[in-house]
Amino acid sequence: MISIPNQTPSHRIDRRIYGQFAEHLGRCITEGVWVGSDSAIPNRNGIRTDVVEALRHIRVPLVRWPGGCFADEYHWLKGVGPERQPMVNTHWGGVVEPNDFGTHEYFELLNQLDAEAYINGNVGSGTVAEMQDWVEYMTLDDTAPMAELRKQHGRDQPWKLEFFGVGNESWGCGGNMLPLQYAYQFRQFQTYVRNYGDTPISKIACGANADDYTWTDVLMANAAEHMNGLSLHYYTIPTGSWSAKGSATDFDEYAWHETLRQTRRMEELLQRHSAIMDRYDPAKRISLIVDEWGTWYDVEPGTNPGFLHQQSTMRDAVVAALNLNTFHRHGDRVRMANIAQMVNVLQAMLLTDGARMIKTPTYHVFDLYQDHQDAGFVAVPSSYTGAPDGLGVDGDVTVSRKDGGVTISATNTGLDREIEAAFELPGRISDVTRAQILTGADFRSHNTFDAPDEVALTDLPVRIDGRRVRFTLPAHSVATVRVTHGD
Ligand code: AHR
């Protein structure tokens, strides 16, 4: 039995933890989001209506764009105005990027999603002036040249730019820099990311690759006063080896457990990076932003290796739940995360094939977790602090409070046993406003274009007894129960 305390939540779970990442990579933007207004695929201003509708349903709070590695070779002027200038996407398949989805189309997508902007600027191959001009183009409201250019391109009002990343993976594809070298670059570039509008821009510095704690230390020591956020990238690779990552769908029980072991490293990474940040920023002014996370497998057979197209099974659903639970626990420092990536790439929410679109098991977890967005975090035992009382070693759980209700999300990470989950609320339960579960016939179950609902949410029977709620979690499942209670 897990007892849910009545105490004031220790911190808020920022809705931006549910952020998405959309890069010009494979079929994420082109086809996945952008089809152009002449397309036979239903669209509004060139953006797929099925994709927007699905993403609105899970209340996507913000989208990071245009990369990733792509960001550090993106020259934004090629993607505005009537004459777009194509470029080669050197990182991702060497294909020609037509630049027909640029700044204006990105803000149109955000408008349709009702989401915030997180743009990643080019430090690796760009100039300070180019970055300054882009910020002016987006946010300046007067007769200055960049604002005039925007108006010529059909947009009078500046846009709101909430977040701006100064370089991406500057230790790798973004310029192969050393930590102190990047700290100096960050200090210089960020100077010209100026605030013109009413919305101050949060400046995000490029953070560490997984467990590179030196990077975090050097950045915090040399540039903390200029940043609002420091990023972290960590991908879950079942084998831990980039050269043979393993299949997304054809895997055994050993690979299931290894994948979960790899994903659980996120806990240690957040603890240790946060501890370093605490030394320089004890008031936690600077956010730790996990702006790339998720599973990374070998690409689907027969697809372009540079397109990073992979399927998503119940294993990905459980990975998503474990990571979201981890972000919730660290929500006093982790105030944004962006799963990689939104459509058709890596651990995607949605997969498309021409006019068809399917929701992945990962999408359904984001749906199940909606009520945690901007809710108060309630600390309960989790599998990181020892086996949660009553859920055993295979159980993991996260709890939050919002709008007079308590949301409990519980996961069975095991493959052979069901778990009898039991929770005791501080008062008599008056209503159950949501009770749904996600599972599959098999731990490899996934959705296909021929069987789009193989893995889908179903109603979960719950048993209420005064202050107690009980339900059964079958093997490899994720569930959410939301209740209201009296005193
Ligand atoms: O998400 C795919 C790639 O992974 C990104 O472009 C890069 O930042 C990371 O290495």
CSV table of C-alpha atoms and ligand atoms in Angstrom, one decimal:
chain,number,residue,atom,x,y,z
A,1,MET,CA,0.0,0.0,0.0
A,2,ILE,CA,1.4,3.4,-1.0
A,3,SER,CA,0.3,6.2,1.2
A,4,ILE,CA,-0.2,9.5,-0.6
A,5,PRO,CA,0.5,12.4,1.8
A,6,ASN,CA,-1.5,15.6,2.1
A,7,GLN,CA,1.5,17.9,2.3
A,8,THR,CA,2.1,20.9,0.1
A,9,PRO,CA,3.9,19.7,-3.1
A,10,SER,CA,7.6,20.1,-3.0
A,11,HIS,CA,7.7,21.6,-6.6
A,12,ARG,CA,5.7,22.0,-9.7
A,13,ILE,CA,6.1,19.6,-12.6
A,14,ASP,CA,6.7,22.1,-15.4
A,15,ARG,CA,4.5,21.3,-18.4
A,16,ARG,CA,7.6,21.9,-20.6
A,17,ILE,CA,8.9,18.5,-19.5
A,18,TYR,CA,6.4,17.3,-22.1
A,19,GLY,CA,8.2,19.2,-24.8
A,20,GLN,CA,8.9,17.8,-28.3
A,21,PHE,CA,12.0,18.0,-30.6
A,22,ALA,CA,11.5,18.3,-34.3
A,23,GLU,CA,14.6,18.4,-36.6
A,24,HIS,CA,15.1,18.6,-40.3
A,25,LEU,CA,16.0,15.0,-40.2
A,26,GLY,CA,14.6,12.2,-42.4
A,27,ARG,CA,10.8,12.5,-42.5
A,28,CYS,CA,10.2,14.4,-39.3
A,29,ILE,CA,9.5,17.9,-40.8
A,30,THR,CA,9.1,17.0,-44.4
A,31,GLU,CA,6.2,14.6,-44.7
A,32,GLY,CA,5.7,14.2,-40.9
A,33,VAL,CA,4.7,17.8,-40.3
A,34,TRP,CA,5.0,19.7,-43.6
A,35,VAL,CA,3.4,18.6,-46.8
A,36,GLY,CA,2.9,22.1,-48.4
A,37,SER,CA,-0.4,23.7,-49.2
A,38,ASP,CA,-0.8,22.0,-52.6
A,39,SER,CA,-0.7,18.5,-51.1
A,40,ALA,CA,-3.6,16.1,-51.4
A,41,ILE,CA,-2.9,15.2,-47.7
A,42,PRO,CA,-5.3,17.4,-45.7
A,43,ASN,CA,-3.4,20.4,-44.4
A,44,ARG,CA,-3.8,23.9,-43.1
A,45,ASN,CA,-1.2,26.3,-44.6
A,46,GLY,CA,0.9,23.3,-45.5
A,47,ILE,CA,0.9,21.6,-42.1
A,48,ARG,CA,-0.8,18.2,-41.8
A,49,THR,CA,-4.1,18.5,-39.9
A,50,ASP,CA,-4.0,14.9,-38.6
A,51,VAL,CA,-0.7,15.4,-37.0
A,52,VAL,CA,-1.7,18.8,-35.5
A,53,GLU,CA,-4.9,17.3,-34.2
A,54,ALA,CA,-3.1,14.4,-32.5
A,55,LEU,CA,-0.5,16.6,-31.0
A,56,ARG,CA,-3.0,19.1,-29.7
A,57,HIS,CA,-4.8,16.2,-27.9
A,58,ILE,CA,-1.6,15.5,-25.8
A,59,ARG,CA,-1.2,19.2,-25.2
A,60,VAL,CA,2.3,19.6,-26.6
A,61,PRO,CA,3.7,22.7,-24.7
A,62,LEU,CA,6.6,23.5,-27.0
A,63,VAL,CA,8.6,22.3,-29.9
A,64,ARG,CA,12.4,22.6,-30.3
A,65,TRP,CA,13.5,23.3,-33.8
A,66,PRO,CA,15.4,23.2,-36.3
A,67,GLY,CA,17.9,20.8,-34.8
A,68,GLY,CA,19.9,18.9,-33.5
A,69,CYS,CA,23.0,18.7,-35.5
A,70,PHE,CA,21.1,20.4,-38.4
A,71,ALA,CA,20.9,23.6,-36.3
A,72,ASP,CA,24.6,24.2,-36.5
A,73,GLU,CA,24.6,24.2,-40.3
A,74,TYR,CA,21.3,26.0,-40.7
A,75,HIS,CA,21.4,29.5,-42.2
A,76,TRP,CA,18.0,30.9,-41.5
A,77,LEU,CA,17.9,33.5,-44.3
A,78,LYS,CA,17.7,30.6,-46.8
A,79,GLY,CA,14.4,29.6,-45.3
A,80,VAL,CA,12.5,32.9,-45.4
A,81,GLY,CA,10.9,34.8,-48.3
A,82,PRO,CA,9.6,33.7,-51.7
A,83,GLU,CA,12.9,32.4,-53.0
A,84,ARG,CA,14.0,29.6,-50.7
A,85,GLN,CA,17.6,28.4,-51.1
A,86,PRO,CA,18.1,24.6,-50.8
A,87,MET,CA,21.1,23.2,-49.0
A,88,VAL,CA,22.6,19.8,-48.4
A,89,ASN,CA,21.6,18.1,-45.1
A,90,THR,CA,25.1,16.8,-44.5
A,91,HIS,CA,24.3,15.1,-41.2
A,92,TRP,CA,21.2,13.3,-42.2
A,93,GLY,CA,21.5,11.3,-45.4
A,94,GLY,CA,23.1,14.0,-47.5
A,95,VAL,CA,19.7,14.8,-49.0
A,96,VAL,CA,18.7,18.2,-50.4
A,97,GLU,CA,16.8,20.3,-47.8
A,98,PRO,CA,14.6,22.6,-49.8
A,99,ASN,CA,14.1,25.0,-46.9
A,100,ASP,CA,10.4,25.4,-47.7
A,101,PHE,CA,9.7,24.9,-44.0
A,102,GLY,CA,11.4,27.9,-42.3
A,103,THR,CA,10.9,30.4,-39.6
A,104,HIS,CA,7.4,31.5,-40.7
A,105,GLU,CA,6.2,27.9,-41.1
A,106,TYR,CA,7.6,27.0,-37.7
A,107,PHE,CA,5.7,29.7,-36.0
A,108,GLU,CA,2.6,28.7,-38.0
A,109,LEU,CA,3.0,25.2,-36.6
A,110,LEU,CA,3.3,26.6,-33.0
A,111,ASN,CA,0.2,28.7,-33.6
A,112,GLN,CA,-1.8,25.6,-34.7
A,113,LEU,CA,-0.5,23.7,-31.7
A,114,ASP,CA,-0.8,26.5,-29.3
A,115,ALA,CA,2.8,25.8,-28.2
A,116,GLU,CA,5.8,27.8,-27.2
A,117,ALA,CA,9.0,28.4,-29.3
A,118,TYR,CA,12.4,26.9,-28.6
A,119,ILE,CA,14.7,27.8,-31.4
A,120,ASN,CA,18.3,26.4,-31.6
A,121,GLY,CA,20.7,28.8,-33.1
A,122,ASN,CA,23.8,28.1,-35.2
A,123,VAL,CA,27.2,28.6,-33.3
A,124,GLY,CA,29.1,25.8,-35.2
A,125,SER,CA,29.1,27.3,-38.7
A,126,GLY,CA,27.2,30.6,-38.1
A,127,THR,CA,28.2,34.0,-37.1
A,128,VAL,CA,27.3,36.3,-34.2
A,129,ALA,CA,25.7,38.7,-36.7
A,130,GLU,CA,23.6,36.0,-38.3
A,131,MET,CA,22.3,34.9,-34.9
A,132,GLN,CA,21.6,38.5,-33.9
A,133,ASP,CA,19.8,39.2,-37.1
A,134,TRP,CA,17.6,36.1,-36.7
A,135,VAL,CA,16.5,37.2,-33.2
A,136,GLU,CA,15.8,40.7,-34.5
A,137,TYR,CA,13.8,39.2,-37.4
A,138,MET,CA,11.6,37.2,-35.1
A,139,THR,CA,11.1,39.6,-32.2
A,140,LEU,CA,11.8,43.2,-33.1
A,141,ASP,CA,8.8,45.5,-33.6
A,142,ASP,CA,9.9,48.7,-35.4
A,143,THR,CA,11.3,49.9,-38.6
A,144,ALA,CA,14.7,48.3,-38.2
A,145,PRO,CA,16.0,46.3,-41.3
A,146,MET,CA,15.3,42.9,-40.0
A,147,ALA,CA,11.8,43.8,-38.8
A,148,GLU,CA,11.1,45.3,-42.3
A,149,LEU,CA,12.3,42.2,-44.0
A,150,ARG,CA,9.9,40.1,-41.9
A,151,LYS,CA,7.1,42.5,-42.8
A,152,GLN,CA,8.0,42.2,-46.5
A,153,HIS,CA,7.7,38.4,-46.0
A,154,GLY,CA,4.1,38.8,-44.8
A,155,ARG,CA,4.4,39.0,-41.0
A,156,ASP,CA,3.8,42.4,-39.4
A,157,GLN,CA,3.8,41.5,-35.8
A,158,PRO,CA,6.9,40.0,-34.1
A,159,TRP,CA,6.5,36.5,-32.7
A,160,LYS,CA,7.0,35.4,-29.1
A,161,LEU,CA,10.3,33.6,-28.7
A,162,GLU,CA,10.4,32.0,-25.3
A,163,PHE,CA,13.6,29.9,-25.6
A,164,PHE,CA,16.8,30.2,-27.6
A,165,GLY,CA,19.5,27.6,-27.7
A,166,VAL,CA,23.0,28.9,-28.3
A,167,GLY,CA,24.5,26.0,-30.3
A,168,ASN,CA,23.7,22.3,-30.1
A,169,GLU,CA,26.1,19.5,-29.1
A,170,SER,CA,29.0,21.9,-29.4
A,171,TRP,CA,31.2,19.2,-28.1
A,172,GLY,CA,30.4,17.1,-31.2
A,173,CYS,CA,28.5,17.8,-34.4
A,174,GLY,CA,28.1,21.5,-33.3
A,175,GLY,CA,31.8,22.3,-33.7
A,176,ASN,CA,33.9,19.7,-31.8
A,177,MET,CA,34.7,22.3,-29.1
A,178,LEU,CA,36.4,21.9,-25.8
A,179,PRO,CA,34.3,22.9,-22.7
A,180,LEU,CA,36.2,26.2,-22.0
A,181,GLN,CA,36.2,27.1,-25.7
A,182,TYR,CA,32.5,26.7,-25.9
A,183,ALA,CA,32.0,28.6,-22.6
A,184,TYR,CA,33.8,31.6,-24.3
A,185,GLN,CA,31.7,31.2,-27.5
A,186,PHE,CA,28.5,31.0,-25.4
A,187,ARG,CA,29.4,34.2,-23.5
A,188,GLN,CA,30.0,36.0,-26.8
A,189,PHE,CA,27.0,34.7,-28.9
A,190,GLN,CA,24.5,35.1,-26.1
A,191,THR,CA,25.3,38.8,-25.7
A,192,TYR,CA,23.5,39.5,-29.0
A,193,VAL,CA,20.4,37.4,-28.2
A,194,ARG,CA,18.7,40.6,-27.0
A,195,ASN,CA,15.3,41.1,-25.6
A,196,TYR,CA,13.2,43.4,-27.7
A,197,GLY,CA,9.6,42.2,-26.9
A,198,ASP,CA,7.7,41.8,-23.7
A,199,THR,CA,8.6,38.1,-23.5
A,200,PRO,CA,12.2,37.8,-22.2
A,201,ILE,CA,14.1,35.1,-24.1
A,202,SER,CA,15.5,32.3,-22.0
A,203,LYS,CA,19.0,31.5,-23.1
A,204,ILE,CA,19.9,27.9,-23.1
A,205,ALA,CA,23.6,26.9,-23.2
A,206,CYS,CA,24.7,23.7,-24.8
A,207,GLY,CA,25.2,21.2,-22.0
A,208,ALA,CA,26.8,17.8,-21.6
A,209,ASN,CA,26.8,14.6,-23.5
A,210,ALA,CA,25.4,12.1,-20.9
A,211,ASP,CA,27.9,11.7,-18.1
A,212,ASP,CA,30.4,14.4,-19.1
A,213,TYR,CA,30.3,16.1,-15.8
A,214,THR,CA,33.4,18.2,-16.6
A,215,TRP,CA,31.4,20.0,-19.3
A,216,THR,CA,28.8,21.0,-16.8
A,217,ASP,CA,31.4,22.1,-14.3
A,218,VAL,CA,33.3,24.2,-16.8
A,219,LEU,CA,30.1,25.8,-18.2
A,220,MET,CA,28.8,26.7,-14.7
A,221,ALA,CA,32.1,28.0,-13.6
A,222,ASN,CA,32.6,30.3,-16.6
A,223,ALA,CA,29.2,31.3,-18.0
A,224,ALA,CA,26.5,30.6,-15.4
A,225,GLU,CA,25.6,34.3,-15.0
A,226,HIS,CA,24.6,34.5,-18.7
A,227,MET,CA,22.4,31.5,-19.0
A,228,ASN,CA,18.8,30.6,-18.0
A,229,GLY,CA,19.2,26.9,-18.8
A,230,LEU,CA,21.9,24.3,-19.5
A,231,SER,CA,21.0,21.3,-21.6
A,232,LEU,CA,21.7,17.6,-21.3
A,233,HIS,CA,21.5,14.9,-24.0
A,234,TYR,CA,21.1,11.3,-23.1
A,235,TYR,CA,19.8,8.5,-25.4
A,236,THR,CA,18.7,5.1,-24.3
A,237,ILE,CA,20.6,2.5,-26.4
A,238,PRO,CA,19.7,-1.1,-25.4
A,239,THR,CA,23.3,-2.5,-26.0
A,240,GLY,CA,25.0,0.7,-24.9
A,241,SER,CA,26.9,0.5,-28.2
A,242,TRP,CA,26.4,3.1,-31.0
A,243,SER,CA,27.7,0.6,-33.6
A,244,ALA,CA,25.1,-2.2,-32.9
A,245,LYS,CA,22.2,-0.6,-31.0
A,246,GLY,CA,19.7,-3.4,-31.5
A,247,SER,CA,16.3,-3.8,-33.2
A,248,ALA,CA,13.3,-1.7,-32.3
A,249,THR,CA,10.8,-4.6,-32.6
A,250,ASP,CA,12.8,-7.8,-32.8
A,251,PHE,CA,14.2,-8.2,-29.3
A,252,ASP,CA,14.2,-10.6,-26.4
A,253,GLU,CA,13.6,-10.4,-22.6
A,254,TYR,CA,17.3,-9.7,-22.0
A,255,ALA,CA,17.2,-6.7,-24.3
A,256,TRP,CA,14.0,-5.5,-22.6
A,257,HIS,CA,15.7,-5.5,-19.2
A,258,GLU,CA,19.0,-4.0,-20.5
A,259,THR,CA,17.0,-1.2,-22.2
A,260,LEU,CA,15.3,-0.3,-18.9
A,261,ARG,CA,18.7,-0.5,-17.1
A,262,GLN,CA,20.2,1.9,-19.6
A,263,THR,CA,17.2,4.3,-19.4
A,264,ARG,CA,17.4,4.3,-15.6
A,265,ARG,CA,20.8,5.9,-15.9
A,266,MET,CA,18.8,9.1,-16.4
A,267,GLU,CA,18.3,9.2,-12.6
A,268,GLU,CA,22.0,9.2,-11.8
A,269,LEU,CA,22.7,11.7,-14.6
A,270,LEU,CA,20.2,14.2,-13.3
A,271,GLN,CA,21.4,13.7,-9.7
A,272,ARG,CA,25.0,14.4,-10.6
A,273,HIS,CA,24.6,17.2,-13.0
A,274,SER,CA,22.2,18.9,-10.6
A,275,ALA,CA,24.7,18.5,-7.8
A,276,ILE,CA,27.3,20.3,-9.8
A,277,MET,CA,24.8,23.1,-10.8
A,278,ASP,CA,23.8,23.4,-7.1
A,279,ARG,CA,27.4,24.4,-6.2
A,280,TYR,CA,27.3,27.4,-8.5
A,281,ASP,CA,23.5,28.1,-8.4
A,282,PRO,CA,22.1,27.0,-5.0
A,283,ALA,CA,18.9,29.0,-5.6
A,284,LYS,CA,18.3,26.9,-8.8
A,285,ARG,CA,17.8,29.9,-11.0
A,286,ILE,CA,19.2,27.9,-14.0
A,287,SER,CA,17.2,25.1,-15.4
A,288,LEU,CA,18.6,21.7,-16.4
A,289,ILE,CA,17.0,21.1,-19.8
A,290,VAL,CA,17.0,17.5,-21.2
A,291,ASP,CA,16.4,18.7,-24.7
A,292,GLU,CA,17.2,15.3,-26.3
A,293,TRP,CA,16.2,12.0,-24.8
A,294,GLY,CA,14.6,8.8,-25.8
A,295,THR,CA,15.4,5.4,-27.4
A,296,TRP,CA,17.8,5.0,-30.3
A,297,TYR,CA,17.8,1.7,-32.2
A,298,ASP,CA,19.1,0.4,-35.5
A,299,VAL,CA,17.0,2.0,-38.2
A,300,GLU,CA,14.0,0.0,-39.7
A,301,PRO,CA,15.4,-2.4,-42.3
A,302,GLY,CA,15.1,-1.0,-45.8
A,303,THR,CA,15.0,2.7,-44.7
A,304,ASN,CA,17.7,5.3,-45.3
A,305,PRO,CA,20.3,4.9,-42.4
A,306,GLY,CA,20.5,8.7,-42.2
A,307,PHE,CA,16.7,9.1,-41.5
A,308,LEU,CA,16.7,7.4,-38.1
A,309,HIS,CA,13.3,5.9,-38.6
A,310,GLN,CA,12.3,3.3,-36.0
A,311,GLN,CA,9.2,1.6,-34.6
A,312,SER,CA,8.0,2.1,-31.1
A,313,THR,CA,6.7,-0.8,-28.9
A,314,MET,CA,5.5,-1.3,-25.4
A,315,ARG,CA,9.2,-1.2,-24.4
A,316,ASP,CA,9.2,2.5,-25.6
A,317,ALA,CA,6.1,3.2,-23.6
A,318,VAL,CA,7.7,1.9,-20.4
A,319,VAL,CA,10.9,3.9,-21.2
A,320,ALA,CA,8.8,7.0,-21.6
A,321,ALA,CA,7.0,6.5,-18.3
A,322,LEU,CA,10.3,5.8,-16.4
A,323,ASN,CA,11.9,9.0,-17.8
A,324,LEU,CA,8.9,11.2,-17.2
A,325,ASN,CA,8.7,9.9,-13.6
A,326,THR,CA,12.4,10.8,-13.3
A,327,PHE,CA,11.9,14.3,-14.6
A,328,HIS,CA,9.0,14.7,-12.2
A,329,ARG,CA,11.2,13.8,-9.3
A,330,HIS,CA,13.9,16.3,-10.4
A,331,GLY,CA,11.4,19.0,-11.3
A,332,ASP,CA,12.9,21.5,-8.9
A,333,ARG,CA,15.9,21.7,-11.4
A,334,VAL,CA,14.6,20.0,-14.6
A,335,ARG,CA,12.1,22.4,-16.1
A,336,MET,CA,12.1,21.3,-19.7
A,337,ALA,CA,12.6,18.1,-21.7
A,338,ASN,CA,12.2,17.4,-25.4
A,339,ILE,CA,11.7,13.8,-26.5
A,340,ALA,CA,13.5,13.0,-29.8
A,341,GLN,CA,11.7,13.3,-32.0
A,342,MET,CA,8.1,14.3,-32.7
A,343,VAL,CA,7.2,12.4,-35.9
A,344,ASN,CA,8.9,9.6,-37.9
A,345,VAL,CA,12.3,9.9,-36.2
A,346,LEU,CA,13.7,7.9,-33.1
A,347,GLN,CA,11.2,7.6,-30.3
A,348,ALA,CA,8.4,9.4,-32.1
A,349,MET,CA,4.9,10.2,-31.0
A,350,LEU,CA,3.5,9.6,-34.5
A,351,LEU,CA,4.5,7.7,-37.6
A,352,THR,CA,3.2,8.6,-41.1
A,353,ASP,CA,3.1,6.8,-44.4
A,354,GLY,CA,1.7,9.1,-47.2
A,355,ALA,CA,-1.7,10.2,-46.0
A,356,ARG,CA,-1.8,7.6,-43.2
A,357,MET,CA,-0.8,8.3,-39.6
A,358,ILE,CA,-0.5,6.1,-36.5
A,359,LYS,CA,0.0,6.9,-32.9
A,360,THR,CA,2.8,5.0,-31.1
A,361,PRO,CA,2.7,3.5,-27.6
A,362,THR,CA,4.9,6.4,-26.6
A,363,TYR,CA,2.2,8.8,-27.7
A,364,HIS,CA,-0.3,7.1,-25.5
A,365,VAL,CA,2.0,7.5,-22.5
A,366,PHE,CA,2.1,11.2,-23.1
A,367,ASP,CA,-1.7,11.1,-23.3
A,368,LEU,CA,-1.9,9.2,-20.0
A,369,TYR,CA,0.4,11.7,-18.3
A,370,GLN,CA,-1.4,14.9,-19.4
A,371,ASP,CA,-2.7,15.7,-16.0
A,372,HIS,CA,0.8,15.9,-14.5
A,373,GLN,CA,1.5,19.0,-16.6
A,374,ASP,CA,2.0,21.9,-14.3
A,375,ALA,CA,0.8,19.8,-11.3
A,376,GLY,CA,2.3,19.8,-7.8
A,377,PHE,CA,4.7,16.9,-7.3
A,378,VAL,CA,3.9,14.5,-4.5
A,379,ALA,CA,6.8,12.5,-3.2
A,380,VAL,CA,6.1,8.7,-2.9
A,381,PRO,CA,8.5,5.8,-2.9
A,382,SER,CA,9.8,4.9,-6.3
A,383,SER,CA,11.9,2.1,-7.7
A,384,TYR,CA,14.9,4.4,-7.4
A,385,THR,CA,14.5,4.8,-3.7
A,386,GLY,CA,14.0,1.0,-3.1
A,387,ALA,CA,11.1,-1.1,-4.2
A,388,PRO,CA,7.9,0.9,-3.7
A,389,ASP,CA,5.9,-0.4,-0.9
A,390,GLY,CA,3.4,-2.8,-2.4
A,391,LEU,CA,4.5,-2.5,-6.0
A,392,GLY,CA,7.6,-4.7,-5.7
A,393,VAL,CA,10.8,-4.3,-7.7
A,394,ASP,CA,8.9,-4.1,-11.0
A,395,GLY,CA,6.7,-1.2,-10.1
A,396,ASP,CA,7.3,2.5,-10.6
A,397,VAL,CA,5.0,5.3,-9.8
A,398,THR,CA,4.6,9.0,-9.9
A,399,VAL,CA,1.9,11.1,-8.2
A,400,SER,CA,0.8,14.8,-8.6
A,401,ARG,CA,-1.9,17.1,-7.4
A,402,LYS,CA,-3.8,19.6,-9.6
A,403,ASP,CA,-7.2,21.3,-9.7
A,404,GLY,CA,-8.5,19.4,-6.6
A,405,GLY,CA,-7.5,16.0,-8.0
A,406,VAL,CA,-4.7,13.5,-7.4
A,407,THR,CA,-3.2,11.8,-10.5
A,408,ILE,CA,-1.4,8.5,-10.0
A,409,SER,CA,0.6,6.9,-12.8
A,410,ALA,CA,1.9,3.5,-12.3
A,411,THR,CA,4.1,1.2,-14.4
A,412,ASN,CA,4.7,-2.5,-14.3
A,413,THR,CA,8.2,-2.9,-15.9
A,414,GLY,CA,8.2,-6.7,-15.4
A,415,LEU,CA,7.4,-9.3,-18.1
A,416,ASP,CA,5.8,-12.1,-16.2
A,417,ARG,CA,3.8,-11.0,-13.1
A,418,GLU,CA,0.9,-8.7,-12.6
A,419,ILE,CA,1.0,-6.2,-9.8
A,420,GLU,CA,-1.8,-5.4,-7.4
A,421,ALA,CA,-1.4,-1.7,-6.9
A,422,ALA,CA,-3.0,-0.1,-3.8
A,423,PHE,CA,-2.9,3.6,-2.8
A,424,GLU,CA,-4.3,5.3,0.3
A,425,LEU,CA,-5.4,8.9,-0.1
A,426,PRO,CA,-5.5,11.4,2.8
A,427,GLY,CA,-9.4,11.5,2.6
A,428,ARG,CA,-12.3,9.5,1.4
A,429,ILE,CA,-12.3,9.2,-2.4
A,430,SER,CA,-15.3,11.0,-3.9
A,431,ASP,CA,-14.8,10.5,-7.6
A,432,VAL,CA,-12.6,8.7,-10.2
A,433,THR,CA,-12.2,11.1,-13.1
A,434,ARG,CA,-9.8,9.0,-15.2
A,435,ALA,CA,-8.7,5.3,-15.1
A,436,GLN,CA,-7.0,4.0,-18.2
A,437,ILE,CA,-4.3,1.6,-19.0
A,438,LEU,CA,-1.8,0.9,-21.9
A,439,THR,CA,-0.6,-2.6,-22.5
A,440,GLY,CA,-0.1,-5.1,-25.3
A,441,ALA,CA,-0.6,-8.8,-25.9
A,442,ASP,CA,3.2,-9.0,-26.0
A,443,PHE,CA,6.1,-6.9,-24.7
A,444,ARG,CA,7.0,-6.2,-28.4
A,445,SER,CA,3.5,-5.1,-29.3
A,446,HIS,CA,3.3,-2.1,-31.5
A,447,ASN,CA,1.0,-0.3,-33.9
A,448,THR,CA,1.3,-0.6,-37.7
A,449,PHE,CA,-0.6,1.1,-40.5
A,450,ASP,CA,-2.5,-2.2,-40.9
A,451,ALA,CA,-3.2,-2.6,-37.2
A,452,PRO,CA,-3.1,1.0,-35.8
A,453,ASP,CA,-4.8,0.1,-32.5
A,454,GLU,CA,-2.8,-3.0,-31.5
A,455,VAL,CA,-1.6,-0.9,-28.5
A,456,ALA,CA,-4.2,1.6,-27.4
A,457,LEU,CA,-5.6,3.0,-24.2
A,458,THR,CA,-8.4,1.0,-22.6
A,459,ASP,CA,-10.5,1.6,-19.5
A,460,LEU,CA,-9.0,0.3,-16.3
A,461,PRO,CA,-11.3,-1.2,-13.6
A,462,VAL,CA,-10.5,0.3,-10.2
A,463,ARG,CA,-11.8,-0.8,-6.8
A,464,ILE,CA,-12.6,2.0,-4.3
A,465,ASP,CA,-12.9,1.4,-0.6
A,466,GLY,CA,-13.1,4.6,1.4
A,467,ARG,CA,-9.7,6.3,1.2
A,468,ARG,CA,-8.2,3.4,-0.8
A,469,VAL,CA,-8.0,2.8,-4.5
A,470,ARG,CA,-6.8,-0.5,-6.0
A,471,PHE,CA,-6.2,-1.8,-9.5
A,472,THR,CA,-4.3,-4.5,-11.3
A,473,LEU,CA,-1.3,-3.7,-13.5
A,474,PRO,CA,-0.6,-6.5,-15.9
A,475,ALA,CA,3.0,-7.2,-17.0
A,476,HIS,CA,4.5,-4.5,-19.3
A,477,SER,CA,1.8,-1.9,-18.7
A,478,VAL,CA,1.4,1.8,-17.8
A,479,ALA,CA,-1.8,3.2,-16.1
A,480,THR,CA,-3.2,6.4,-14.9
A,481,VAL,CA,-5.9,6.8,-12.2
A,482,ARG,CA,-7.1,10.3,-11.3
A,483,VAL,CA,-9.3,10.7,-8.2
A,484,THR,CA,-10.8,13.5,-6.1
A,485,HIS,CA,-11.1,13.1,-2.3
A,486,GLY,CA,-12.5,14.7,0.8
A,487,ASP,CA,-10.8,15.7,4.0
B,1,AHR,O1,18.2,13.5,-32.5
B,1,AHR,C1,19.2,13.1,-33.4
B,1,AHR,C2,20.5,13.8,-33.2
B,1,AHR,O2,21.0,13.3,-32.0
B,1,AHR,C3,20.6,15.2,-33.0
B,1,AHR,O3,20.6,15.9,-34.2
B,1,AHR,C4,21.8,15.5,-32.3
B,1,AHR,O4,21.8,16.7,-31.5
B,1,AHR,C5,22.0,14.2,-31.5
B,1,AHR,O5,23.3,13.7,-31.6
